[in-house]
Amino acid sequence: MRVIVTIRFKEGVLDPEAVAIGRALRELGFDEVRAVRREKRIELELDSSDRAHALARVQAMCEQLLANPVIERYQIELLD
Amino acid sequence: MRVIVTIRFKEGVLDPEAVAIGRALRELGFDEVRAVRREKRIELELDSSDRAHALARVQAMCEQLLANPVIERYQIELLD
């Protein structure tokens, strides 16, 4: 089964790398850049066919390793 | 205008962070993880209303800063 995990910063959390990208783009002359946001996408291939079980397992993976629940939120999408 | 840039490693390029994530997940007991791939998504808000011009500008941003064209490929999506 293929699963996509999308991880974003929570609203209101400053993302210093996004700020730095915006600044660097403007310094390169891309003055039209008003805002930059980033997200990470992690695609997992799992040896699993039970969707409910896979979802619970990927939630546990997010909580234990993939995301920082203090400042990030995650979304899980089961593909097949 | 909002633009999404998706950046992935080219096929055949080893992504050491993805390998490390897979190993760490299996060490935590998630033995069902067979493969891990990552991609970055950068959302840009641009002060621009000309789609063709915006696309050309974002291509230049990718080549000059956002992606490493030697090992990464990028995809640009104009949202509105």
mmCIF file of C-alpha atoms in Angstrom:
data_model
loop_
_atom_site.group_PDB
_atom_site.id
_atom_site.type_symbol
_atom_site.label_atom_id
_atom_site.label_comp_id
_atom_site.label_asym_id
_atom_site.label_seq_id
_atom_site.Cartn_x
_atom_site.Cartn_y
_atom_site.Cartn_z
ATOM 1 C CA MET A 1 0.000 0.000 0.000
ATOM 2 C CA ARG A 2 1.210 3.493 -0.846
ATOM 3 C CA VAL A 3 0.663 6.267 1.677
ATOM 4 C CA ILE A 4 1.419 9.985 1.391
ATOM 5 C CA VAL A 5 2.127 11.938 4.569
ATOM 6 C CA THR A 6 2.049 15.723 4.193
ATOM 7 C CA ILE A 7 3.627 17.730 6.998
ATOM 8 C CA ARG A 8 3.177 21.485 7.404
ATOM 9 C CA PHE A 9 3.907 23.962 10.137
ATOM 10 C CA LYS A 10 0.848 24.918 12.175
ATOM 11 C CA GLU A 11 -0.650 28.332 11.477
ATOM 12 C CA GLY A 12 1.280 31.009 13.313
ATOM 13 C CA VAL A 13 4.501 29.018 13.584
ATOM 14 C CA LEU A 14 7.383 30.864 11.987
ATOM 15 C CA ASP A 15 9.221 28.807 9.369
ATOM 16 C CA PRO A 16 12.718 30.326 9.254
ATOM 17 C CA GLU A 17 13.712 28.377 6.131
ATOM 18 C CA ALA A 18 10.690 29.729 4.240
ATOM 19 C CA VAL A 19 11.555 33.255 5.374
ATOM 20 C CA ALA A 20 15.145 32.748 4.195
ATOM 21 C CA ILE A 21 13.981 31.448 0.801
ATOM 22 C CA GLY A 22 11.761 34.515 0.353
ATOM 23 C CA ARG A 23 14.590 36.856 1.261
ATOM 24 C CA ALA A 24 17.060 35.094 -1.038
ATOM 25 C CA LEU A 25 14.602 35.207 -3.958
ATOM 26 C CA ARG A 26 14.067 38.943 -3.501
ATOM 27 C CA GLU A 27 17.829 39.489 -3.273
ATOM 28 C CA LEU A 28 18.147 37.689 -6.625
ATOM 29 C CA GLY A 29 15.737 40.222 -8.111
ATOM 30 C CA PHE A 30 12.459 38.305 -7.793
ATOM 31 C CA ASP A 31 10.710 41.261 -6.176
ATOM 32 C CA GLU A 32 7.250 39.871 -6.884
ATOM 33 C CA VAL A 33 7.620 37.221 -4.136
ATOM 34 C CA ARG A 34 5.252 38.168 -1.324
ATOM 35 C CA ALA A 35 5.184 34.993 0.769
ATOM 36 C CA VAL A 36 6.737 31.545 0.881
ATOM 37 C CA ARG A 37 5.410 28.458 2.637
ATOM 38 C CA ARG A 38 6.905 24.978 2.672
ATOM 39 C CA GLU A 39 5.593 21.517 3.231
ATOM 40 C CA LYS A 40 7.195 18.101 3.279
ATOM 41 C CA ARG A 41 5.679 15.093 1.596
ATOM 42 C CA ILE A 42 6.807 11.611 2.517
ATOM 43 C CA GLU A 43 5.654 8.675 0.437
ATOM 44 C CA LEU A 44 5.698 5.323 2.205
ATOM 45 C CA GLU A 45 5.394 1.907 0.639
ATOM 46 C CA LEU A 46 3.959 -0.449 3.213
ATOM 47 C CA ASP A 47 3.705 -4.199 3.326
ATOM 48 C CA SER A 48 0.096 -4.016 4.452
ATOM 49 C CA SER A 49 -3.333 -4.457 2.907
ATOM 50 C CA ASP A 50 -5.597 -3.514 5.835
ATOM 51 C CA ARG A 51 -6.426 0.164 5.375
ATOM 52 C CA ALA A 52 -7.621 0.857 8.920
ATOM 53 C CA HIS A 53 -4.577 -0.842 10.393
ATOM 54 C CA ALA A 54 -2.223 0.979 7.998
ATOM 55 C CA LEU A 55 -3.788 4.326 8.913
ATOM 56 C CA ALA A 56 -3.316 3.691 12.629
ATOM 57 C CA ARG A 57 0.279 2.590 12.051
ATOM 58 C CA VAL A 58 1.126 5.668 9.957
ATOM 59 C CA GLN A 59 -0.452 7.906 12.619
ATOM 60 C CA ALA A 60 1.903 6.288 15.131
ATOM 61 C CA MET A 61 4.856 6.846 12.743
ATOM 62 C CA CYS A 62 3.939 10.537 12.509
ATOM 63 C CA GLU A 63 3.680 10.935 16.260
ATOM 64 C CA GLN A 64 6.905 9.050 16.976
ATOM 65 C CA LEU A 65 9.182 10.168 14.150
ATOM 66 C CA LEU A 66 7.890 11.909 11.044
ATOM 67 C CA ALA A 67 6.303 15.058 12.465
ATOM 68 C CA ASN A 68 6.816 17.302 15.444
ATOM 69 C CA PRO A 69 3.258 17.508 16.804
ATOM 70 C CA VAL A 70 4.111 20.594 18.855
ATOM 71 C CA ILE A 71 4.638 22.789 15.806
ATOM 72 C CA GLU A 72 3.559 20.688 12.823
ATOM 73 C CA ARG A 73 0.360 19.149 11.593
ATOM 74 C CA TYR A 74 0.192 16.158 9.305
ATOM 75 C CA GLN A 75 -2.248 14.675 6.878
ATOM 76 C CA ILE A 76 -2.314 11.028 5.791
ATOM 77 C CA GLU A 77 -3.598 9.871 2.430
ATOM 78 C CA LEU A 78 -3.917 6.156 1.622
ATOM 79 C CA LEU A 79 -3.417 5.725 -2.109
ATOM 80 C CA ASP A 80 -4.086 2.060 -2.852
ATOM 81 C CA MET B 1 -1.001 34.521 -7.840
ATOM 82 C CA ARG B 2 -0.298 31.331 -5.924
ATOM 83 C CA VAL B 3 2.210 28.872 -7.322
ATOM 84 C CA ILE B 4 3.205 25.433 -6.037
ATOM 85 C CA VAL B 5 6.680 24.140 -6.824
ATOM 86 C CA THR B 6 7.229 20.429 -6.184
ATOM 87 C CA ILE B 7 10.825 19.256 -6.028
ATOM 88 C CA ARG B 8 11.847 15.608 -6.115
ATOM 89 C CA PHE B 9 15.083 13.736 -6.579
ATOM 90 C CA LYS B 10 15.564 12.388 -10.082
ATOM 91 C CA GLU B 11 15.067 8.664 -10.546
ATOM 92 C CA GLY B 12 18.169 6.758 -9.499
ATOM 93 C CA VAL B 13 19.479 9.472 -7.176
ATOM 94 C CA LEU B 14 19.945 8.165 -3.658
ATOM 95 C CA ASP B 15 18.120 10.230 -1.029
ATOM 96 C CA PRO B 16 20.057 9.589 2.184
ATOM 97 C CA GLU B 17 17.435 11.258 4.381
ATOM 98 C CA ALA B 18 14.712 8.999 2.988
ATOM 99 C CA VAL B 19 16.908 5.967 3.594
ATOM 100 C CA ALA B 20 17.526 7.133 7.173
ATOM 101 C CA ILE B 21 13.793 7.652 7.769
ATOM 102 C CA GLY B 22 13.063 4.118 6.548
ATOM 103 C CA ARG B 23 15.745 2.641 8.774
ATOM 104 C CA ALA B 24 14.571 4.621 11.818
ATOM 105 C CA LEU B 25 10.954 3.542 11.266
ATOM 106 C CA ARG B 26 11.959 -0.120 11.065
ATOM 107 C CA GLU B 27 14.081 0.262 14.209
ATOM 108 C CA LEU B 28 10.991 1.627 15.962
ATOM 109 C CA GLY B 29 9.168 -1.583 15.042
ATOM 110 C CA PHE B 30 7.405 -0.474 11.852
ATOM 111 C CA ASP B 31 8.634 -3.505 9.931
ATOM 112 C CA GLU B 32 6.041 -3.070 7.194
ATOM 113 C CA VAL B 33 7.903 -0.059 5.730
ATOM 114 C CA ARG B 34 9.354 -1.156 2.387
ATOM 115 C CA ALA B 35 10.363 2.157 0.838
ATOM 116 C CA VAL B 36 10.399 5.864 1.633
ATOM 117 C CA ARG B 37 10.524 8.756 -0.831
ATOM 118 C CA ARG B 38 10.437 12.456 -0.038
ATOM 119 C CA GLU B 39 9.473 15.555 -1.914
ATOM 120 C CA LYS B 40 9.476 19.240 -1.047
ATOM 121 C CA ARG B 41 6.620 21.545 -1.864
ATOM 122 C CA ILE B 42 7.117 25.292 -1.846
ATOM 123 C CA GLU B 43 4.113 27.555 -2.138
ATOM 124 C CA LEU B 44 4.844 31.042 -3.465
ATOM 125 C CA GLU B 45 2.576 34.042 -3.373
ATOM 126 C CA LEU B 46 3.505 36.328 -6.237
ATOM 127 C CA ASP B 47 2.588 39.876 -7.017
ATOM 128 C CA SER B 48 1.861 39.004 -10.622
ATOM 129 C CA SER B 49 -1.193 38.408 -12.773
ATOM 130 C CA ASP B 50 0.403 37.363 -16.072
ATOM 131 C CA ARG B 51 0.499 33.561 -16.046
ATOM 132 C CA ALA B 52 3.080 33.102 -18.800
ATOM 133 C CA HIS B 53 5.388 35.651 -17.215
ATOM 134 C CA ALA B 54 4.918 34.131 -13.739
ATOM 135 C CA LEU B 55 5.726 30.660 -15.083
ATOM 136 C CA ALA B 56 8.951 31.893 -16.690
ATOM 137 C CA ARG B 57 9.921 33.716 -13.504
ATOM 138 C CA VAL B 58 9.284 30.669 -11.294
ATOM 139 C CA GLN B 59 11.302 28.504 -13.696
ATOM 140 C CA ALA B 60 14.170 30.958 -13.216
ATOM 141 C CA MET B 61 13.692 30.792 -9.410
ATOM 142 C CA CYS B 62 13.931 26.994 -9.575
ATOM 143 C CA GLU B 63 17.084 27.037 -11.691
ATOM 144 C CA GLN B 64 18.780 29.714 -9.585
ATOM 145 C CA LEU B 65 17.759 28.807 -6.050
ATOM 146 C CA LEU B 66 14.918 26.408 -5.305
ATOM 147 C CA ALA B 67 16.102 23.203 -6.947
ATOM 148 C CA ASN B 68 19.389 21.561 -7.741
ATOM 149 C CA PRO B 69 18.898 20.706 -11.416
ATOM 150 C CA VAL B 70 21.775 18.211 -11.336
ATOM 151 C CA ILE B 71 19.953 15.811 -9.027
ATOM 152 C CA GLU B 72 16.432 17.176 -8.682
ATOM 153 C CA ARG B 73 13.490 17.742 -10.972
ATOM 154 C CA TYR B 74 10.779 20.263 -10.335
ATOM 155 C CA GLN B 75 7.201 20.785 -11.344
ATOM 156 C CA ILE B 76 5.387 24.138 -11.322
ATOM 157 C CA GLU B 77 1.649 24.488 -10.824
ATOM 158 C CA LEU B 78 -0.057 27.882 -11.184
ATOM 159 C CA LEU B 79 -3.079 27.924 -8.889
ATOM 160 C CA ASP B 80 -4.885 31.192 -9.552
#
